[in-house]
XYZ file of C-alpha atoms in Angstrom:
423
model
C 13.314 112.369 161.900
C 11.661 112.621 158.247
C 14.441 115.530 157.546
C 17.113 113.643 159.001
C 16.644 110.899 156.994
C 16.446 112.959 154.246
C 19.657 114.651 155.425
C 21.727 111.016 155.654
C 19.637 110.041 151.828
C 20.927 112.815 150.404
C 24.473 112.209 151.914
C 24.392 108.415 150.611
C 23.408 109.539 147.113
C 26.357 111.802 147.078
C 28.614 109.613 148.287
C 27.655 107.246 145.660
C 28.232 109.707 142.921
C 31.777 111.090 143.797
C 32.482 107.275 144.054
C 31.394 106.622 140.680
C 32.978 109.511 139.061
C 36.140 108.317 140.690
C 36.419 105.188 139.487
C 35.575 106.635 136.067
C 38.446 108.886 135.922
C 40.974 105.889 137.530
C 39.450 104.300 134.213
C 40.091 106.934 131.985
C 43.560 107.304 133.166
C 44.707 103.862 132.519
C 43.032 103.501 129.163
C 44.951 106.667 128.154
C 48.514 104.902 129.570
C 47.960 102.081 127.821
C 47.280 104.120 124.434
C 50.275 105.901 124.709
C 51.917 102.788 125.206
C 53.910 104.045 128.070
C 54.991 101.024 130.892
C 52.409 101.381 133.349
C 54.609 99.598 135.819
C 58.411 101.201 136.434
C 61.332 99.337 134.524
C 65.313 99.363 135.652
C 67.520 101.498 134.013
C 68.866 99.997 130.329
C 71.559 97.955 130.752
C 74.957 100.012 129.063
C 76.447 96.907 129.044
C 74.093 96.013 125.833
C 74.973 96.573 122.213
C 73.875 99.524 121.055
C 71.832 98.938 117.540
C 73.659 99.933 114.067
C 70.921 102.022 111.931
C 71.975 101.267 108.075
C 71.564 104.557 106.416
C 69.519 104.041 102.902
C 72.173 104.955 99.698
C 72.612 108.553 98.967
C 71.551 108.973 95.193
C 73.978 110.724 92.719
C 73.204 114.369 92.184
C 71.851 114.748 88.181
C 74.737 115.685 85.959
C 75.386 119.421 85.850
C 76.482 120.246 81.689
C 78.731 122.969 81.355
C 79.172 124.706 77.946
C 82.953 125.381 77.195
C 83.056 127.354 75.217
C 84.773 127.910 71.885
C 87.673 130.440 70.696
C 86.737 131.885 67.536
C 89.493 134.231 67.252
C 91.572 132.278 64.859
C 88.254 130.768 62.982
C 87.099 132.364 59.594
C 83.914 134.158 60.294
C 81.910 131.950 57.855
C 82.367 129.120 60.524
C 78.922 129.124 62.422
C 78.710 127.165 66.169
C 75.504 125.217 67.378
C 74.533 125.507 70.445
C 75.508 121.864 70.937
C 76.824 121.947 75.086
C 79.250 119.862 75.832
C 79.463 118.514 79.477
C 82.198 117.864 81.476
C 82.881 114.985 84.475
C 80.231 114.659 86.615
C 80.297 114.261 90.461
C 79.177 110.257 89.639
C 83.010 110.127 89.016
C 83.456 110.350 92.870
C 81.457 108.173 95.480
C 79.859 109.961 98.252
C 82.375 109.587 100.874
C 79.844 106.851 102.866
C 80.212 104.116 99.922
C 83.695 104.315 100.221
C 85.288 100.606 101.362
C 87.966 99.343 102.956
C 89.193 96.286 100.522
C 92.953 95.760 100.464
C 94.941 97.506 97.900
C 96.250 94.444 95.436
C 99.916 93.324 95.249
C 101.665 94.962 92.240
C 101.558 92.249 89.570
C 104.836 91.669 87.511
C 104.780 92.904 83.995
C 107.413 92.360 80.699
C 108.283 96.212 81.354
C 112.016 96.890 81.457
C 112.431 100.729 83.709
C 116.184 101.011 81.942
C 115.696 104.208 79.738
C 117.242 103.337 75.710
C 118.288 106.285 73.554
C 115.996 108.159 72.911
C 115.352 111.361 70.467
C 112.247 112.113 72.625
C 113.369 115.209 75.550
C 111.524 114.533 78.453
C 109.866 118.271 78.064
C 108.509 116.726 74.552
C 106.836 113.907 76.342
C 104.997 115.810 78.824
C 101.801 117.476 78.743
C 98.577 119.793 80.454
C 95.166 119.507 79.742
C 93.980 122.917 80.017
C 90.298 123.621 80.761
C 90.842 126.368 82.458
C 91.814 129.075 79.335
C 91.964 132.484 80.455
C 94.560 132.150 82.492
C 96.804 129.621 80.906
C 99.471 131.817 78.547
C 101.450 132.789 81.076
C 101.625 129.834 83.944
C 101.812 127.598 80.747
C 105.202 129.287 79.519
C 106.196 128.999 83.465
C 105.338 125.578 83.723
C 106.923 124.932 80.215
C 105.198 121.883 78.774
C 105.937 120.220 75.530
C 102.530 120.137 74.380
C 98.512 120.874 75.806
C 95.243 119.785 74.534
C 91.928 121.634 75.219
C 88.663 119.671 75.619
C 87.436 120.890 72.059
C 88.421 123.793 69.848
C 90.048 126.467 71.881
C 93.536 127.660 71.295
C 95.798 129.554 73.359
C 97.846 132.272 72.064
C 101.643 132.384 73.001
C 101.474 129.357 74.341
C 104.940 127.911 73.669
C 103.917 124.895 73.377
C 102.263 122.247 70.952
C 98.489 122.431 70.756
C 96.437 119.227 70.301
C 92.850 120.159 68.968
C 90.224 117.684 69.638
C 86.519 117.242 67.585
C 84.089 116.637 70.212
C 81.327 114.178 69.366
C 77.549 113.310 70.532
C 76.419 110.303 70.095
C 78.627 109.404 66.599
C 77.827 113.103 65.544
C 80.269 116.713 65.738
C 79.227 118.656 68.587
C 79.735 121.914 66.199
C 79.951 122.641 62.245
C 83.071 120.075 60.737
C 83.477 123.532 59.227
C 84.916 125.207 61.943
C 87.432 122.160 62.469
C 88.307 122.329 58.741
C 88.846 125.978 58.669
C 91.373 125.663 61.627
C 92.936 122.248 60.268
C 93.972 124.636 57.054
C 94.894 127.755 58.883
C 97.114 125.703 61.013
C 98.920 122.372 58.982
C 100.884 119.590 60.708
C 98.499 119.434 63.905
C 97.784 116.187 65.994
C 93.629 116.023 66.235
C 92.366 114.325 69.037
C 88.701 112.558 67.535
C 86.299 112.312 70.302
C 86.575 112.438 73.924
C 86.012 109.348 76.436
C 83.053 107.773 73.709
C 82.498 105.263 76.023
C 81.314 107.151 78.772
C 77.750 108.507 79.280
C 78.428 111.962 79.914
C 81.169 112.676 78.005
C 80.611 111.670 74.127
C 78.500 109.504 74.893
C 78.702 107.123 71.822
C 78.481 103.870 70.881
C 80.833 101.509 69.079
C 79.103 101.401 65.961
C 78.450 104.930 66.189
C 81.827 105.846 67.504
C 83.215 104.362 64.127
C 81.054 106.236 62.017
C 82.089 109.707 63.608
C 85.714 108.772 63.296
C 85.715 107.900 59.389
C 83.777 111.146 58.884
C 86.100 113.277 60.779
C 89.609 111.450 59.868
C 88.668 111.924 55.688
C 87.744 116.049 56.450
C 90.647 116.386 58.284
C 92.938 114.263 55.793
C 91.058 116.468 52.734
C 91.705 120.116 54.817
C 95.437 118.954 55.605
C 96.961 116.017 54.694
C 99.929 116.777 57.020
C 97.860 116.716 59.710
C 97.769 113.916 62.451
C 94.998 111.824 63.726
C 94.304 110.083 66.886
C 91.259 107.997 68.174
C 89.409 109.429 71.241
C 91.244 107.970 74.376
C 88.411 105.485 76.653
C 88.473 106.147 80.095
C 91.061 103.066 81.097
C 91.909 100.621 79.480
C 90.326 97.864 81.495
C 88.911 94.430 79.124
C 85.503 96.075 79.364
C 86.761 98.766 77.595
C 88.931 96.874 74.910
C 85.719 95.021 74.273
C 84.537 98.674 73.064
C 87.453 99.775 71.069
C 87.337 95.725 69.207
C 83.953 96.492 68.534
C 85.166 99.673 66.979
C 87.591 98.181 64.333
C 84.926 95.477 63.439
C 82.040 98.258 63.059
C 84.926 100.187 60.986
C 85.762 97.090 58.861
C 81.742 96.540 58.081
C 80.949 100.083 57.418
C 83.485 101.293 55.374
C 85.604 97.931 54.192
C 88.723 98.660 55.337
C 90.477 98.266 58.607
C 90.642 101.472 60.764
C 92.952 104.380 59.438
C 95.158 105.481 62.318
C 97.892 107.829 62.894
C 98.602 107.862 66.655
C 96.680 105.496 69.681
C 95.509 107.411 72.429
C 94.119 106.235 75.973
C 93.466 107.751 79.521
C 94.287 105.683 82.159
C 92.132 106.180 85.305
C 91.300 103.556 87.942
C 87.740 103.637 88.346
C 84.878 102.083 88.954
C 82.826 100.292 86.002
C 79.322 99.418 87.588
C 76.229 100.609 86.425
C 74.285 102.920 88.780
C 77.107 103.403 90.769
C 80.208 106.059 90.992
C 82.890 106.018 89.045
C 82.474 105.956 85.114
C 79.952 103.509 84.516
C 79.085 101.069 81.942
C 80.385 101.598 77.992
C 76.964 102.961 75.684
C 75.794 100.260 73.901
C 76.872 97.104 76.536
C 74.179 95.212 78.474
C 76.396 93.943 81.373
C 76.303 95.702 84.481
C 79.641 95.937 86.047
C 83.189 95.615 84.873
C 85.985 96.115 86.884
C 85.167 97.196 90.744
C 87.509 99.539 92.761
C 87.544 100.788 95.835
C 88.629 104.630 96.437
C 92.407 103.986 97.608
C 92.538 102.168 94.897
C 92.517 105.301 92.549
C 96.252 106.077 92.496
C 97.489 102.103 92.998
C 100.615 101.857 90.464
C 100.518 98.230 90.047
C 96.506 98.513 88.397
C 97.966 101.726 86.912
C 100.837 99.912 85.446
C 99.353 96.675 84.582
C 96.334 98.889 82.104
C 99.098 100.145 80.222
C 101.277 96.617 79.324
C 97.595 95.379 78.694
C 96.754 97.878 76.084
C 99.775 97.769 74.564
C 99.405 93.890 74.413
C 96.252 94.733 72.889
C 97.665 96.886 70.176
C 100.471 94.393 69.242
C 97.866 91.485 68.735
C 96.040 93.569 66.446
C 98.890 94.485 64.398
C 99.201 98.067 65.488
C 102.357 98.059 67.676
C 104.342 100.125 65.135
C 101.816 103.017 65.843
C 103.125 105.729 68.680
C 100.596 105.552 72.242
C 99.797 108.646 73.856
C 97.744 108.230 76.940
C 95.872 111.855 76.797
C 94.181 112.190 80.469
C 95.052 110.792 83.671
C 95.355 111.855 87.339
C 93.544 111.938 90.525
C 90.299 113.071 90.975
C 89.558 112.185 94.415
C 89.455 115.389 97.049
C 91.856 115.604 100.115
C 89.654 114.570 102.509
C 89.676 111.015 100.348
C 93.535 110.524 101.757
C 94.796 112.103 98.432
C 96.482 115.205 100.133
C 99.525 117.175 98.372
C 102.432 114.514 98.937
C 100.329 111.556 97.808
C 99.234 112.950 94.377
C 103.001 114.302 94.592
C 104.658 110.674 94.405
C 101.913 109.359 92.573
C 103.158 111.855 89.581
C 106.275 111.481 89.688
C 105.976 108.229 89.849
C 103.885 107.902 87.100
C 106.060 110.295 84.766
C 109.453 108.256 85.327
C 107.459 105.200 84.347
C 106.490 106.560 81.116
C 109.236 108.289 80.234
C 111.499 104.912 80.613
C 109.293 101.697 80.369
C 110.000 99.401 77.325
C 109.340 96.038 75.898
C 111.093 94.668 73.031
C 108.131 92.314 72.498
C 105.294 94.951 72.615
C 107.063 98.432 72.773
C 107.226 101.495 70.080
C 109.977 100.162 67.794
C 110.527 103.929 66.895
C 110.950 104.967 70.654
C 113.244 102.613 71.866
C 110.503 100.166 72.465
C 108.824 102.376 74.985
C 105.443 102.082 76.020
C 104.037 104.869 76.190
C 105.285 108.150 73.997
C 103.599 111.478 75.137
C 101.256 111.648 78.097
C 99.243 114.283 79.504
C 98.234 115.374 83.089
C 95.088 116.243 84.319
C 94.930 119.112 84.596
C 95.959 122.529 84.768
C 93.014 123.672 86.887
C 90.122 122.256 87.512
C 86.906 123.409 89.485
C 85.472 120.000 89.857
C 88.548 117.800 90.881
C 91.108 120.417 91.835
C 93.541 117.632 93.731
C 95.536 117.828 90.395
C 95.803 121.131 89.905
C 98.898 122.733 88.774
C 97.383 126.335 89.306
C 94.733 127.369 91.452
C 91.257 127.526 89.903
C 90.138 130.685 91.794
C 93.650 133.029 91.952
C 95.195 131.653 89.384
C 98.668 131.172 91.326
C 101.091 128.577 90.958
C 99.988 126.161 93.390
C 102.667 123.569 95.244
C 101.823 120.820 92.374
C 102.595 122.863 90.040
C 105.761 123.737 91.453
C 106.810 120.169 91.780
C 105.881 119.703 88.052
C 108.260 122.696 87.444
C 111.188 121.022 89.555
C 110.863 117.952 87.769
C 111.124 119.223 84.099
C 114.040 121.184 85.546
C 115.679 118.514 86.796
C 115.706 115.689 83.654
């Protein structure tokens, strides 16, 4: 009896045990479930039937700027001419949005302007009026003499030879100071009399020269005087702003003033020169940012489709040469030195649109006129020599006239071709 109570003690104790350690594990368990945070009772299915929530993806920041050095053709350049290392960049991706940013707004109504599109007698060929920018170099001799423009311009010093066609030289600034010695420029201005010298390059721009107003004026006396003293046959024209929107009049009135104070006179000026992009003015944000030396923050705001929209397009040019006439320089000739399209295919800006947007663009200039604010020596045109951008370009190759990496004749450049052939 003593053992089988034992026996049945022992049992009980057991028992008791494995029942404890049970309920310690069931308590384990559901401490760990509700830790994990996991539904400790099943739920129905999600209803499909429910919006689904939007996630708002944070901004994508701009890339820093890349500077490229172009470089400089010494060839034709006395060897006493030294170069600083002074790089000079080129557009930035900033110029572009990243395709997420783009929006949607409406493109505006073309707005009426005092422009008359019946061409007057003119002595001006249509060849004459046209022109490349050419940052491409090495191989522009002989699609140049194919394409057959009347004139190109290089982004600084950098001639090409048998060209067969006017060369505009521009000084490239920093900042209200030459990128290289004035000595180079002045050696070339001699070698080569009669030339039209570009001063500067988009000064109101960050990455390009990069200068303000005040300084902007000083760099322009000092270069107009060593040109004038190395050939006084020779040329000059201001640096063209990005567009001509009011932000950037602003920067060109505070120009003449700064001109007026610093040196006493009003500006000296041979030839106006402009580009005329549509982009965006907004600090921090794509497109070409605020003017150097300005404390607002935005100016005028685009959208992307609004890049190649002829009425803006249109509307910058009557409004500059408004500008000039009020200011007592509508006698003077207006070049507008760079303009195109820089946004990529995949934008909307495929062959055909950049196409008609060309075209366009070229039978405006060469037959817009105003007898109230036009070039009295031009028939009271507008607009007397323009330039397209460009001939090739790595960095915005919708425009391209040749191909950046073969070097072929692309199908822009054969419309550009037809056209001159066909006026």
């Amino acid at each position: 009896m003593i053992g089988s109570s034992r026996s049945n003690l022992a049992r009980q104790i057991a028992g008791a045990v494995c029942l404890a350690i049970g309920l310690a594990l069931v308590l384990i368990y559901f401490a760990q479930i509700n830790r994990s945070g996991v539904a400790t009772t099943p739920t129905a299915l999600a209803d499909r039937s429910s919006p689904i929530a939007t996630v708002t993806l944070p901004p994508i920041a701009s890339p820093s700027p890349t500077i490229e050095v172009k470089p400089i053709d010494t060839s034709t350049i006395e060897p006493t001419a030294t170069i600083t290392d002074t790089a000079i960049p080129t557009r930035i991706s900033t110029l572009i949005p990243t395709k997420i940013v783009a929006t949607s707004a409406p493109r505006p109504t073309e707005t009426n302007v005092p422009a008359t599109l019946a061409p007057p007698t003119s002595a001006y060929s249509i060849r004459y009026r046209i022109g490349l920018g050419v940052g491409n170099g090495e191989r522009a001799p002989g699609t140049l003499q194919h394409l057959a423009p009347g004139f190109y311009l290089t982004w600084g010093l950098k001639p090409i030879a048998d060209a067969a066609a006017d060369y505009w030289p521009m000084v490239r600034l920093i900042t209200g100071q030459s990128r290289i010695d004035f000595s180079i420029y002045t050696n070339y201005a001699r070698s080569h009399p009669g030339l039209l010298w570009l001063i500067g390059n988009e000064p109101d721009v960050l990455w390009q020269d990069n200068s303000t107003p005040e300084e902007y004026a000083a760099a322009y006396h000092a270069a107009y005087t060593a040109r004038k003293a190395a050939d006084p046959s020779s040329r000059i024209a201001i640096a063209g702003v990005s567009q001509p929107t009011p932000l950037r009049l602003q920067y060109l009135d505070r120009v003449l003033a700064a001109y007026q104070d610093q040196f006493g006179e009003a500006l000296p000026i041979d030839v106006w020169n402009i580009h005329n992009f549509i982009l965006n003015e907004q600090r921090g944000s794509w497109g070409i940012g605020i003017p150097p030396g300005f404390d607002v923050d935005s100016g005028q705001l685009h959208s992307i489709d609004q890049h190649d929209d002829f009425g803006i397009f249109r509307q910058q040019i009557v409004d500059f040469r408004t500008w000039l006439a009020a200011r007592g320089y509508r006698d003077k000739e207006l070049i507008v030195s760079e303009y195109g399209i820089l946004m990529p295919p995949d934008y909307g800006f495929d062959h055909a649109r950049v196409r008609d947007f060309m075209i366009r663009t070229f039978d405006y200039f060469s037959s817009a006129m105003d007898y109230s604010i036009g070039f009295p020596g031009d028939g009271n045109r507008l607009v007397q020599r323009w330039c397209w951008f460009s001939l090739s370009d790595s960095d915005y190759p919708a425009g391209n006239l040749i191909d950046y990496d073969s070097g072929q004749i692309t199908p822009l450049g054969q419309d550009f071709v037809t056209y001159l052939q066909t006026r």
